[in-house]
mmCIF file of C-alpha atoms in Angstrom:
data_model
loop_
_atom_site.group_PDB
_atom_site.id
_atom_site.type_symbol
_atom_site.label_atom_id
_atom_site.label_comp_id
_atom_site.label_asym_id
_atom_site.label_seq_id
_atom_site.Cartn_x
_atom_site.Cartn_y
_atom_site.Cartn_z
ATOM 1 C CA MET A 1 46.666 -6.016 -44.765
ATOM 2 C CA SER A 2 43.005 -6.768 -45.239
ATOM 3 C CA TYR A 3 40.809 -5.603 -42.264
ATOM 4 C CA VAL A 4 37.178 -6.587 -42.095
ATOM 5 C CA LEU A 5 36.829 -4.170 -39.285
ATOM 6 C CA GLN A 6 38.829 -1.282 -37.927
ATOM 7 C CA THR A 7 38.302 1.821 -35.769
ATOM 8 C CA ASN A 8 40.122 5.129 -35.651
ATOM 9 C CA GLN A 9 40.153 7.142 -32.373
ATOM 10 C CA LEU A 10 36.717 5.737 -31.406
ATOM 11 C CA THR A 11 35.352 7.705 -28.536
ATOM 12 C CA LYS A 12 32.033 7.681 -26.620
ATOM 13 C CA ILE A 13 30.931 10.255 -23.973
ATOM 14 C CA ILE A 14 27.584 10.062 -22.209
ATOM 15 C CA ASP A 15 26.503 12.659 -19.682
ATOM 16 C CA GLY A 16 30.009 14.022 -19.545
ATOM 17 C CA ARG A 17 31.564 10.559 -18.740
ATOM 18 C CA GLU A 18 33.998 9.265 -21.177
ATOM 19 C CA LEU A 19 33.128 5.573 -21.644
ATOM 20 C CA VAL A 20 35.889 4.838 -24.213
ATOM 21 C CA LYS A 21 38.512 7.049 -25.630
ATOM 22 C CA ASP A 22 40.596 7.005 -28.895
ATOM 23 C CA VAL A 23 40.175 3.110 -29.459
ATOM 24 C CA ASN A 24 42.011 1.858 -32.475
ATOM 25 C CA LEU A 25 41.277 -1.781 -33.210
ATOM 26 C CA HIS A 26 41.968 -3.810 -36.319
ATOM 27 C CA VAL A 27 40.328 -7.261 -36.989
ATOM 28 C CA LYS A 28 41.828 -9.103 -39.919
ATOM 29 C CA LYS A 29 39.730 -11.165 -42.290
ATOM 30 C CA GLY A 30 39.388 -14.855 -41.398
ATOM 31 C CA GLU A 31 40.555 -14.566 -37.796
ATOM 32 C CA ILE A 32 39.230 -14.864 -34.284
ATOM 33 C CA TYR A 33 39.814 -11.556 -32.497
ATOM 34 C CA GLY A 34 39.582 -11.681 -28.725
ATOM 35 C CA PHE A 35 38.507 -8.384 -27.127
ATOM 36 C CA LEU A 36 39.561 -8.531 -23.602
ATOM 37 C CA GLY A 37 38.912 -6.429 -20.509
ATOM 38 C CA PRO A 38 37.449 -6.529 -17.046
ATOM 39 C CA ASN A 39 33.777 -5.806 -16.468
ATOM 40 C CA GLY A 40 33.286 -2.016 -17.116
ATOM 41 C CA ALA A 41 36.374 -1.554 -19.331
ATOM 42 C CA GLY A 42 34.129 -0.508 -22.357
ATOM 43 C CA LYS A 43 33.994 -3.676 -24.393
ATOM 44 C CA THR A 44 30.150 -3.550 -24.810
ATOM 45 C CA THR A 45 30.318 0.273 -25.551
ATOM 46 C CA VAL A 46 32.652 -0.402 -28.456
ATOM 47 C CA MET A 47 30.628 -3.239 -29.732
ATOM 48 C CA LYS A 48 27.405 -1.248 -29.651
ATOM 49 C CA MET A 49 29.006 1.375 -31.766
ATOM 50 C CA ILE A 50 30.393 -1.245 -34.214
ATOM 51 C CA THR A 51 26.833 -2.635 -34.744
ATOM 52 C CA ASN A 52 25.410 0.913 -35.045
ATOM 53 C CA LEU A 53 23.273 0.674 -31.887
ATOM 54 C CA TRP A 54 25.143 3.662 -30.396
ATOM 55 C CA LYS A 55 26.671 6.531 -32.434
ATOM 56 C CA PRO A 56 30.333 7.504 -31.703
ATOM 57 C CA THR A 57 30.990 10.838 -29.961
ATOM 58 C CA GLY A 58 34.193 11.025 -31.917
ATOM 59 C CA GLY A 59 36.324 8.799 -34.360
ATOM 60 C CA SER A 60 35.234 6.436 -37.048
ATOM 61 C CA ILE A 61 34.409 2.814 -37.785
ATOM 62 C CA GLU A 62 35.167 1.039 -40.982
ATOM 63 C CA LEU A 63 33.458 -2.250 -41.944
ATOM 64 C CA PHE A 64 34.404 -4.068 -45.058
ATOM 65 C CA GLY A 65 36.241 -1.019 -46.365
ATOM 66 C CA GLU A 66 33.170 1.144 -45.846
ATOM 67 C CA THR A 67 32.906 4.013 -43.235
ATOM 68 C CA LEU A 68 29.992 3.238 -41.026
ATOM 69 C CA THR A 69 27.408 6.182 -40.762
ATOM 70 C CA PRO A 70 24.097 6.567 -38.876
ATOM 71 C CA GLY A 71 22.323 5.655 -42.038
ATOM 72 C CA SER A 72 24.386 2.479 -42.834
ATOM 73 C CA CYS A 73 22.151 -0.496 -43.430
ATOM 74 C CA GLU A 74 23.272 -2.751 -46.213
ATOM 75 C CA VAL A 75 26.755 -3.368 -44.632
ATOM 76 C CA LEU A 76 25.157 -4.492 -41.416
ATOM 77 C CA LYS A 77 23.474 -7.424 -43.222
ATOM 78 C CA ARG A 78 26.969 -8.916 -43.591
ATOM 79 C CA MET A 79 27.228 -9.048 -39.863
ATOM 80 C CA GLY A 80 25.856 -11.284 -37.025
ATOM 81 C CA SER A 81 25.903 -10.199 -33.467
ATOM 82 C CA ILE A 82 24.966 -10.665 -29.871
ATOM 83 C CA ILE A 83 25.279 -7.593 -27.697
ATOM 84 C CA GLU A 84 24.815 -8.226 -23.959
ATOM 85 C CA PHE A 85 21.847 -10.554 -23.556
ATOM 86 C CA PRO A 86 19.884 -11.855 -26.680
ATOM 87 C CA CYS A 87 16.129 -10.904 -26.685
ATOM 88 C CA PHE A 88 13.393 -13.022 -28.229
ATOM 89 C CA TYR A 89 9.673 -13.237 -28.542
ATOM 90 C CA GLU A 90 9.164 -15.339 -25.502
ATOM 91 C CA HIS A 91 5.723 -16.878 -26.577
ATOM 92 C CA MET A 92 7.252 -18.121 -29.853
ATOM 93 C CA SER A 93 9.239 -21.232 -30.251
ATOM 94 C CA GLY A 94 12.949 -21.175 -30.849
ATOM 95 C CA ARG A 95 12.424 -22.256 -34.553
ATOM 96 C CA GLU A 96 9.862 -19.563 -35.056
ATOM 97 C CA ASN A 97 12.146 -16.855 -33.725
ATOM 98 C CA LEU A 98 14.862 -17.931 -36.119
ATOM 99 C CA GLN A 99 12.378 -18.014 -39.068
ATOM 100 C CA LEU A 100 11.214 -14.516 -38.173
ATOM 101 C CA HIS A 101 14.849 -13.314 -38.096
ATOM 102 C CA CYS A 102 15.289 -14.762 -41.642
ATOM 103 C CA GLU A 103 12.239 -12.763 -42.782
ATOM 104 C CA TYR A 104 13.203 -9.401 -41.426
ATOM 105 C CA MET A 105 16.870 -9.832 -42.644
ATOM 106 C CA GLY A 106 15.644 -10.992 -46.120
ATOM 107 C CA CYS A 107 17.691 -14.114 -45.792
ATOM 108 C CA HIS A 108 16.299 -17.145 -47.602
ATOM 109 C CA ILE A 109 18.992 -19.859 -47.394
ATOM 110 C CA PRO A 110 17.362 -23.294 -47.575
ATOM 111 C CA GLY A 111 17.846 -25.313 -44.463
ATOM 112 C CA SER A 112 19.717 -22.589 -42.499
ATOM 113 C CA VAL A 113 17.288 -22.652 -39.597
ATOM 114 C CA GLU A 114 17.629 -26.426 -38.963
ATOM 115 C CA GLU A 115 21.341 -26.256 -39.524
ATOM 116 C CA SER A 116 21.739 -23.458 -36.951
ATOM 117 C CA LEU A 117 19.589 -25.237 -34.417
ATOM 118 C CA ALA A 118 21.616 -28.443 -34.888
ATOM 119 C CA MET A 119 24.927 -26.569 -34.571
ATOM 120 C CA LEU A 120 23.821 -25.330 -31.131
ATOM 121 C CA GLY A 121 22.275 -28.591 -29.939
ATOM 122 C CA LEU A 122 18.651 -27.129 -30.021
ATOM 123 C CA THR A 123 17.007 -29.360 -32.486
ATOM 124 C CA GLU A 124 14.932 -31.155 -29.641
ATOM 125 C CA ALA A 125 13.893 -27.891 -28.139
ATOM 126 C CA ALA A 126 13.057 -26.052 -31.381
ATOM 127 C CA GLU A 127 9.335 -26.302 -30.799
ATOM 128 C CA LYS A 128 9.308 -25.100 -27.171
ATOM 129 C CA PRO A 129 8.367 -21.567 -26.459
ATOM 130 C CA VAL A 130 11.406 -19.542 -25.584
ATOM 131 C CA LYS A 131 9.980 -18.582 -22.204
ATOM 132 C CA ARG A 132 10.616 -22.132 -21.077
ATOM 133 C CA TYR A 133 14.327 -21.994 -22.236
ATOM 134 C CA SER A 134 16.968 -21.880 -19.657
ATOM 135 C CA LEU A 135 19.566 -18.976 -19.591
ATOM 136 C CA GLY A 136 22.053 -21.260 -21.307
ATOM 137 C CA MET A 137 19.498 -22.298 -23.941
ATOM 138 C CA LYS A 138 18.647 -18.669 -24.693
ATOM 139 C CA GLN A 139 22.361 -17.918 -25.058
ATOM 140 C CA ARG A 140 22.739 -20.765 -27.554
ATOM 141 C CA LEU A 141 19.644 -19.609 -29.488
ATOM 142 C CA GLY A 142 21.213 -16.093 -29.622
ATOM 143 C CA ILE A 143 24.433 -17.717 -31.243
ATOM 144 C CA ALA A 144 22.163 -19.736 -33.581
ATOM 145 C CA ARG A 145 20.400 -16.466 -34.725
ATOM 146 C CA ALA A 146 23.718 -14.637 -35.118
ATOM 147 C CA ILE A 147 25.119 -17.360 -37.440
ATOM 148 C CA LEU A 148 21.821 -18.062 -39.220
ATOM 149 C CA CYS A 149 22.429 -15.828 -42.301
ATOM 150 C CA LYS A 150 25.932 -16.992 -42.760
ATOM 151 C CA PRO A 151 27.455 -13.540 -41.921
ATOM 152 C CA GLU A 152 31.001 -12.609 -42.924
ATOM 153 C CA LEU A 153 31.666 -11.188 -39.410
ATOM 154 C CA LEU A 154 30.397 -12.147 -36.081
ATOM 155 C CA VAL A 155 30.491 -9.684 -33.243
ATOM 156 C CA LEU A 156 29.757 -11.521 -29.980
ATOM 157 C CA ASP A 157 29.645 -9.833 -26.594
ATOM 158 C CA GLU A 158 30.401 -12.498 -23.791
ATOM 159 C CA PRO A 159 28.887 -15.223 -25.804
ATOM 160 C CA THR A 160 29.474 -17.950 -23.198
ATOM 161 C CA ASN A 161 27.430 -16.258 -20.573
ATOM 162 C CA GLY A 162 25.151 -18.705 -18.814
ATOM 163 C CA LEU A 163 26.569 -21.794 -20.437
ATOM 164 C CA ASP A 164 27.817 -24.760 -18.445
ATOM 165 C CA PRO A 165 31.321 -26.286 -19.104
ATOM 166 C CA ALA A 166 30.102 -28.650 -21.681
ATOM 167 C CA GLY A 167 28.205 -25.832 -23.459
ATOM 168 C CA ILE A 168 31.234 -23.561 -23.429
ATOM 169 C CA LYS A 169 33.393 -26.384 -24.954
ATOM 170 C CA GLN A 170 30.737 -26.976 -27.660
ATOM 171 C CA VAL A 171 30.513 -23.312 -28.504
ATOM 172 C CA ARG A 172 34.293 -22.924 -28.538
ATOM 173 C CA GLU A 173 34.602 -25.829 -31.024
ATOM 174 C CA LEU A 174 31.869 -24.186 -33.133
ATOM 175 C CA PHE A 175 33.632 -20.840 -33.292
ATOM 176 C CA LYS A 176 36.761 -22.547 -34.485
ATOM 177 C CA MET A 177 34.845 -24.482 -37.117
ATOM 178 C CA LEU A 178 33.099 -21.226 -38.385
ATOM 179 C CA CYS A 179 36.408 -19.640 -38.819
ATOM 180 C CA THR A 180 38.362 -22.476 -40.438
ATOM 181 C CA GLU A 181 35.711 -24.079 -42.486
ATOM 182 C CA TYR A 182 33.241 -21.230 -43.338
ATOM 183 C CA GLY A 183 35.756 -18.344 -43.391
ATOM 184 C CA ILE A 184 33.718 -16.225 -40.927
ATOM 185 C CA THR A 185 35.626 -13.539 -39.044
ATOM 186 C CA LEU A 186 34.864 -13.500 -35.374
ATOM 187 C CA MET A 187 35.281 -10.707 -32.702
ATOM 188 C CA ILE A 188 34.528 -12.075 -29.177
ATOM 189 C CA SER A 189 34.706 -10.046 -26.069
ATOM 190 C CA SER A 190 35.212 -11.833 -22.806
ATOM 191 C CA HIS A 191 36.548 -11.303 -19.327
ATOM 192 C CA MET A 192 37.286 -15.004 -19.177
ATOM 193 C CA LEU A 193 40.862 -15.029 -20.347
ATOM 194 C CA SER A 194 41.237 -18.840 -20.533
ATOM 195 C CA GLU A 195 38.439 -19.193 -23.032
ATOM 196 C CA VAL A 196 39.979 -16.510 -25.384
ATOM 197 C CA GLU A 197 43.344 -17.816 -25.022
ATOM 198 C CA SER A 198 42.274 -21.238 -26.419
ATOM 199 C CA ILE A 199 40.822 -19.895 -29.674
ATOM 200 C CA ALA A 200 41.919 -16.392 -30.431
ATOM 201 C CA ASP A 201 44.503 -15.439 -33.171
ATOM 202 C CA THR A 202 44.663 -11.837 -31.998
ATOM 203 C CA ILE A 203 43.812 -10.127 -28.824
ATOM 204 C CA GLY A 204 42.935 -6.541 -28.002
ATOM 205 C CA LEU A 205 43.367 -5.417 -24.383
ATOM 206 C CA LEU A 206 40.915 -2.782 -23.248
ATOM 207 C CA HIS A 207 41.346 -1.203 -19.771
ATOM 208 C CA HIS A 208 39.527 1.969 -18.350
ATOM 209 C CA GLY A 209 38.168 2.719 -21.784
ATOM 210 C CA ALA A 210 41.452 2.687 -23.628
ATOM 211 C CA MET A 211 43.273 0.196 -25.848
ATOM 212 C CA VAL A 212 46.257 -1.058 -24.095
ATOM 213 C CA ARG A 213 47.607 -3.161 -26.807
ATOM 214 C CA GLU A 214 46.848 -5.389 -29.737
ATOM 215 C CA VAL A 215 48.996 -8.497 -30.016
ATOM 216 C CA SER A 216 48.948 -11.854 -31.807
ATOM 217 C CA MET A 217 48.675 -15.009 -29.583
ATOM 218 C CA LYS A 218 51.756 -16.216 -31.443
ATOM 219 C CA GLU A 219 53.659 -13.225 -30.271
ATOM 220 C CA ILE A 220 52.667 -13.772 -26.642
ATOM 221 C CA ALA A 221 53.539 -17.510 -26.888
ATOM 222 C CA GLY A 222 56.968 -16.598 -28.662
ATOM 223 C CA THR A 223 58.167 -13.820 -26.365
ATOM 224 C CA GLY A 224 56.288 -14.509 -23.070
ATOM 225 C CA THR A 225 58.380 -14.672 -19.939
ATOM 226 C CA VAL A 226 59.594 -18.162 -18.876
ATOM 227 C CA TYR A 227 59.774 -18.614 -15.108
ATOM 228 C CA ILE A 228 60.011 -21.298 -12.502
ATOM 229 C CA GLU A 229 56.992 -21.639 -10.268
ATOM 230 C CA LEU A 230 57.962 -22.884 -6.684
ATOM 231 C CA THR A 231 55.559 -23.770 -3.929
ATOM 232 C CA VAL A 232 57.262 -24.328 -0.469
ATOM 233 C CA GLU A 233 56.362 -24.906 3.088
ATOM 234 C CA ASN A 234 58.506 -22.111 4.593
ATOM 235 C CA ILE A 235 58.506 -19.109 2.181
ATOM 236 C CA LYS A 236 60.826 -16.896 4.353
ATOM 237 C CA LYS A 237 63.480 -19.669 4.595
ATOM 238 C CA ALA A 238 63.183 -20.385 0.885
ATOM 239 C CA ALA A 239 63.642 -16.667 0.000
ATOM 240 C CA TYR A 240 66.827 -16.649 2.101
ATOM 241 C CA VAL A 241 68.273 -19.825 0.458
ATOM 242 C CA LEU A 242 67.480 -18.449 -2.999
ATOM 243 C CA ALA A 243 69.213 -15.137 -2.400
ATOM 244 C CA ASP A 244 72.070 -16.168 -0.194
ATOM 245 C CA LYS A 245 72.949 -19.576 -1.354
ATOM 246 C CA LEU A 246 72.000 -19.546 -5.039
ATOM 247 C CA ALA A 247 72.459 -15.831 -5.670
ATOM 248 C CA LEU A 248 69.106 -15.589 -7.266
ATOM 249 C CA HIS A 249 67.555 -12.106 -6.813
ATOM 250 C CA ASN A 250 65.006 -11.840 -9.586
ATOM 251 C CA PHE A 251 62.099 -13.597 -7.977
ATOM 252 C CA LYS A 252 58.713 -12.636 -6.673
ATOM 253 C CA ILE A 253 56.739 -13.997 -3.595
ATOM 254 C CA SER A 254 53.087 -14.503 -4.150
ATOM 255 C CA GLY A 255 50.876 -15.336 -1.230
ATOM 256 C CA GLU A 256 52.148 -17.536 1.649
ATOM 257 C CA GLN A 257 53.767 -20.301 -0.255
ATOM 258 C CA ASP A 258 54.387 -19.462 -3.766
ATOM 259 C CA ILE A 259 57.526 -17.910 -5.403
ATOM 260 C CA ARG A 260 58.111 -17.115 -9.080
ATOM 261 C CA ILE A 261 61.694 -17.104 -10.235
ATOM 262 C CA TYR A 262 62.318 -15.061 -13.354
ATOM 263 C CA ASP A 263 66.152 -15.951 -13.928
ATOM 264 C CA GLY A 264 66.264 -17.685 -17.220
ATOM 265 C CA GLN A 265 69.476 -19.485 -16.423
ATOM 266 C CA ALA A 266 68.091 -20.996 -13.136
ATOM 267 C CA ASP A 267 68.065 -24.741 -12.930
ATOM 268 C CA THR A 268 65.176 -26.530 -11.234
ATOM 269 C CA LYS A 269 67.225 -29.397 -10.040
ATOM 270 C CA GLU A 270 69.796 -27.201 -8.438
ATOM 271 C CA ILE A 271 67.157 -25.052 -6.732
ATOM 272 C CA ALA A 272 65.280 -28.146 -5.491
ATOM 273 C CA GLY A 273 68.509 -29.709 -4.234
ATOM 274 C CA THR A 274 69.734 -26.598 -2.454
ATOM 275 C CA LEU A 275 66.336 -26.001 -0.837
ATOM 276 C CA ALA A 276 66.243 -29.525 0.423
ATOM 277 C CA LEU A 277 69.770 -29.392 1.734
ATOM 278 C CA HIS A 278 68.805 -26.446 3.820
ATOM 279 C CA GLY A 279 65.619 -27.987 5.136
ATOM 280 C CA VAL A 280 62.996 -26.197 3.023
ATOM 281 C CA GLY A 281 60.105 -28.458 2.154
ATOM 282 C CA ILE A 282 59.109 -28.338 -1.425
ATOM 283 C CA VAL A 283 55.398 -28.821 -2.405
ATOM 284 C CA SER A 284 55.956 -28.364 -6.128
ATOM 285 C CA ILE A 285 58.487 -26.858 -8.657
ATOM 286 C CA CYS A 286 58.049 -26.486 -12.433
ATOM 287 C CA ARG A 287 59.083 -24.316 -15.296
ATOM 288 C CA LYS A 288 56.272 -22.346 -17.028
ATOM 289 C CA SER A 289 55.621 -19.850 -19.760
ATOM 290 C CA GLU A 290 53.633 -16.627 -19.290
ATOM 291 C CA SER A 291 49.978 -17.165 -19.782
ATOM 292 C CA LEU A 292 47.516 -14.843 -21.413
ATOM 293 C CA GLU A 293 46.233 -14.042 -17.898
ATOM 294 C CA ASP A 294 49.848 -13.217 -16.806
ATOM 295 C CA TYR A 295 50.277 -11.079 -19.929
ATOM 296 C CA PHE A 296 46.979 -9.271 -19.426
ATOM 297 C CA LEU A 297 47.658 -8.558 -15.776
ATOM 298 C CA ARG A 298 51.201 -7.283 -16.582
ATOM 299 C CA MET A 299 49.993 -5.019 -19.433
ATOM 300 C CA THR A 300 47.105 -3.532 -17.437
ATOM 301 C CA LYS A 301 49.437 -2.738 -14.453
ATOM 302 C CA GLU A 302 51.852 -0.935 -16.756
ATOM 303 C CA ALA A 303 48.914 0.985 -18.439
ATOM 304 C CA VAL A 304 48.027 2.614 -15.113
ATOM 305 C CA ARG A 305 51.552 3.641 -14.059
#
């Protein structure tokens, strides 16, 4: 297996506090790796160590087959990144900031500045000083800068922060295109599971500074739990009918109206008919597969047991 990035027992301790512990992650060449976890899970800490902004307390990082050291420099030129919020020279224009980035990166690819601006929809704003950019525009300029020198690996920490729905969709399509057409490997952190679910090939679940699991989206889709989601008017009566009349016991009540039935042999028509026969009003009933959000919540709950 060819890994562009992998870590071994990566650990970071600051002032006696263990921010992340023994994190092992494996990012394959040419994939989109979704790095998931709630705020405070340690995602940014890991990404700061990957980009050499912070030095590990323990463990190691391997980039493109080379062990990252405090003095590593050349290998970082093969990477583009956004960590937390991108910073710019506010008095300079968007184009000037990108041109300056090319200079200090030693990157002289003809047309790259204009191409990056166009990809992020910033051509018309290119001459404006960055201090006049909205938060979303700054975020898009940060992505433009990250892809400017055609990196082999993009490490992006919450890249859709500050973007409106249209901007999120645009950036999502851009990430897919960079991966499929340019062969760029992407590692994207997020707490927005729906965004990662739509583009990631592999996900890594981080919780309380520890890696819960790495798993492919195909595996989640192939083995995810299938259940019947039922919304009713009288949940107590519905639960009685399910258990007493239909002999269904593997179900979970959620809230005041919702029930999930995890019996794979259960039939939606039979359930609806029996509930109606016993006077239980049905708002909706449908068969669903476990989403990434469901999977994530289940894995994190199991991790803290």
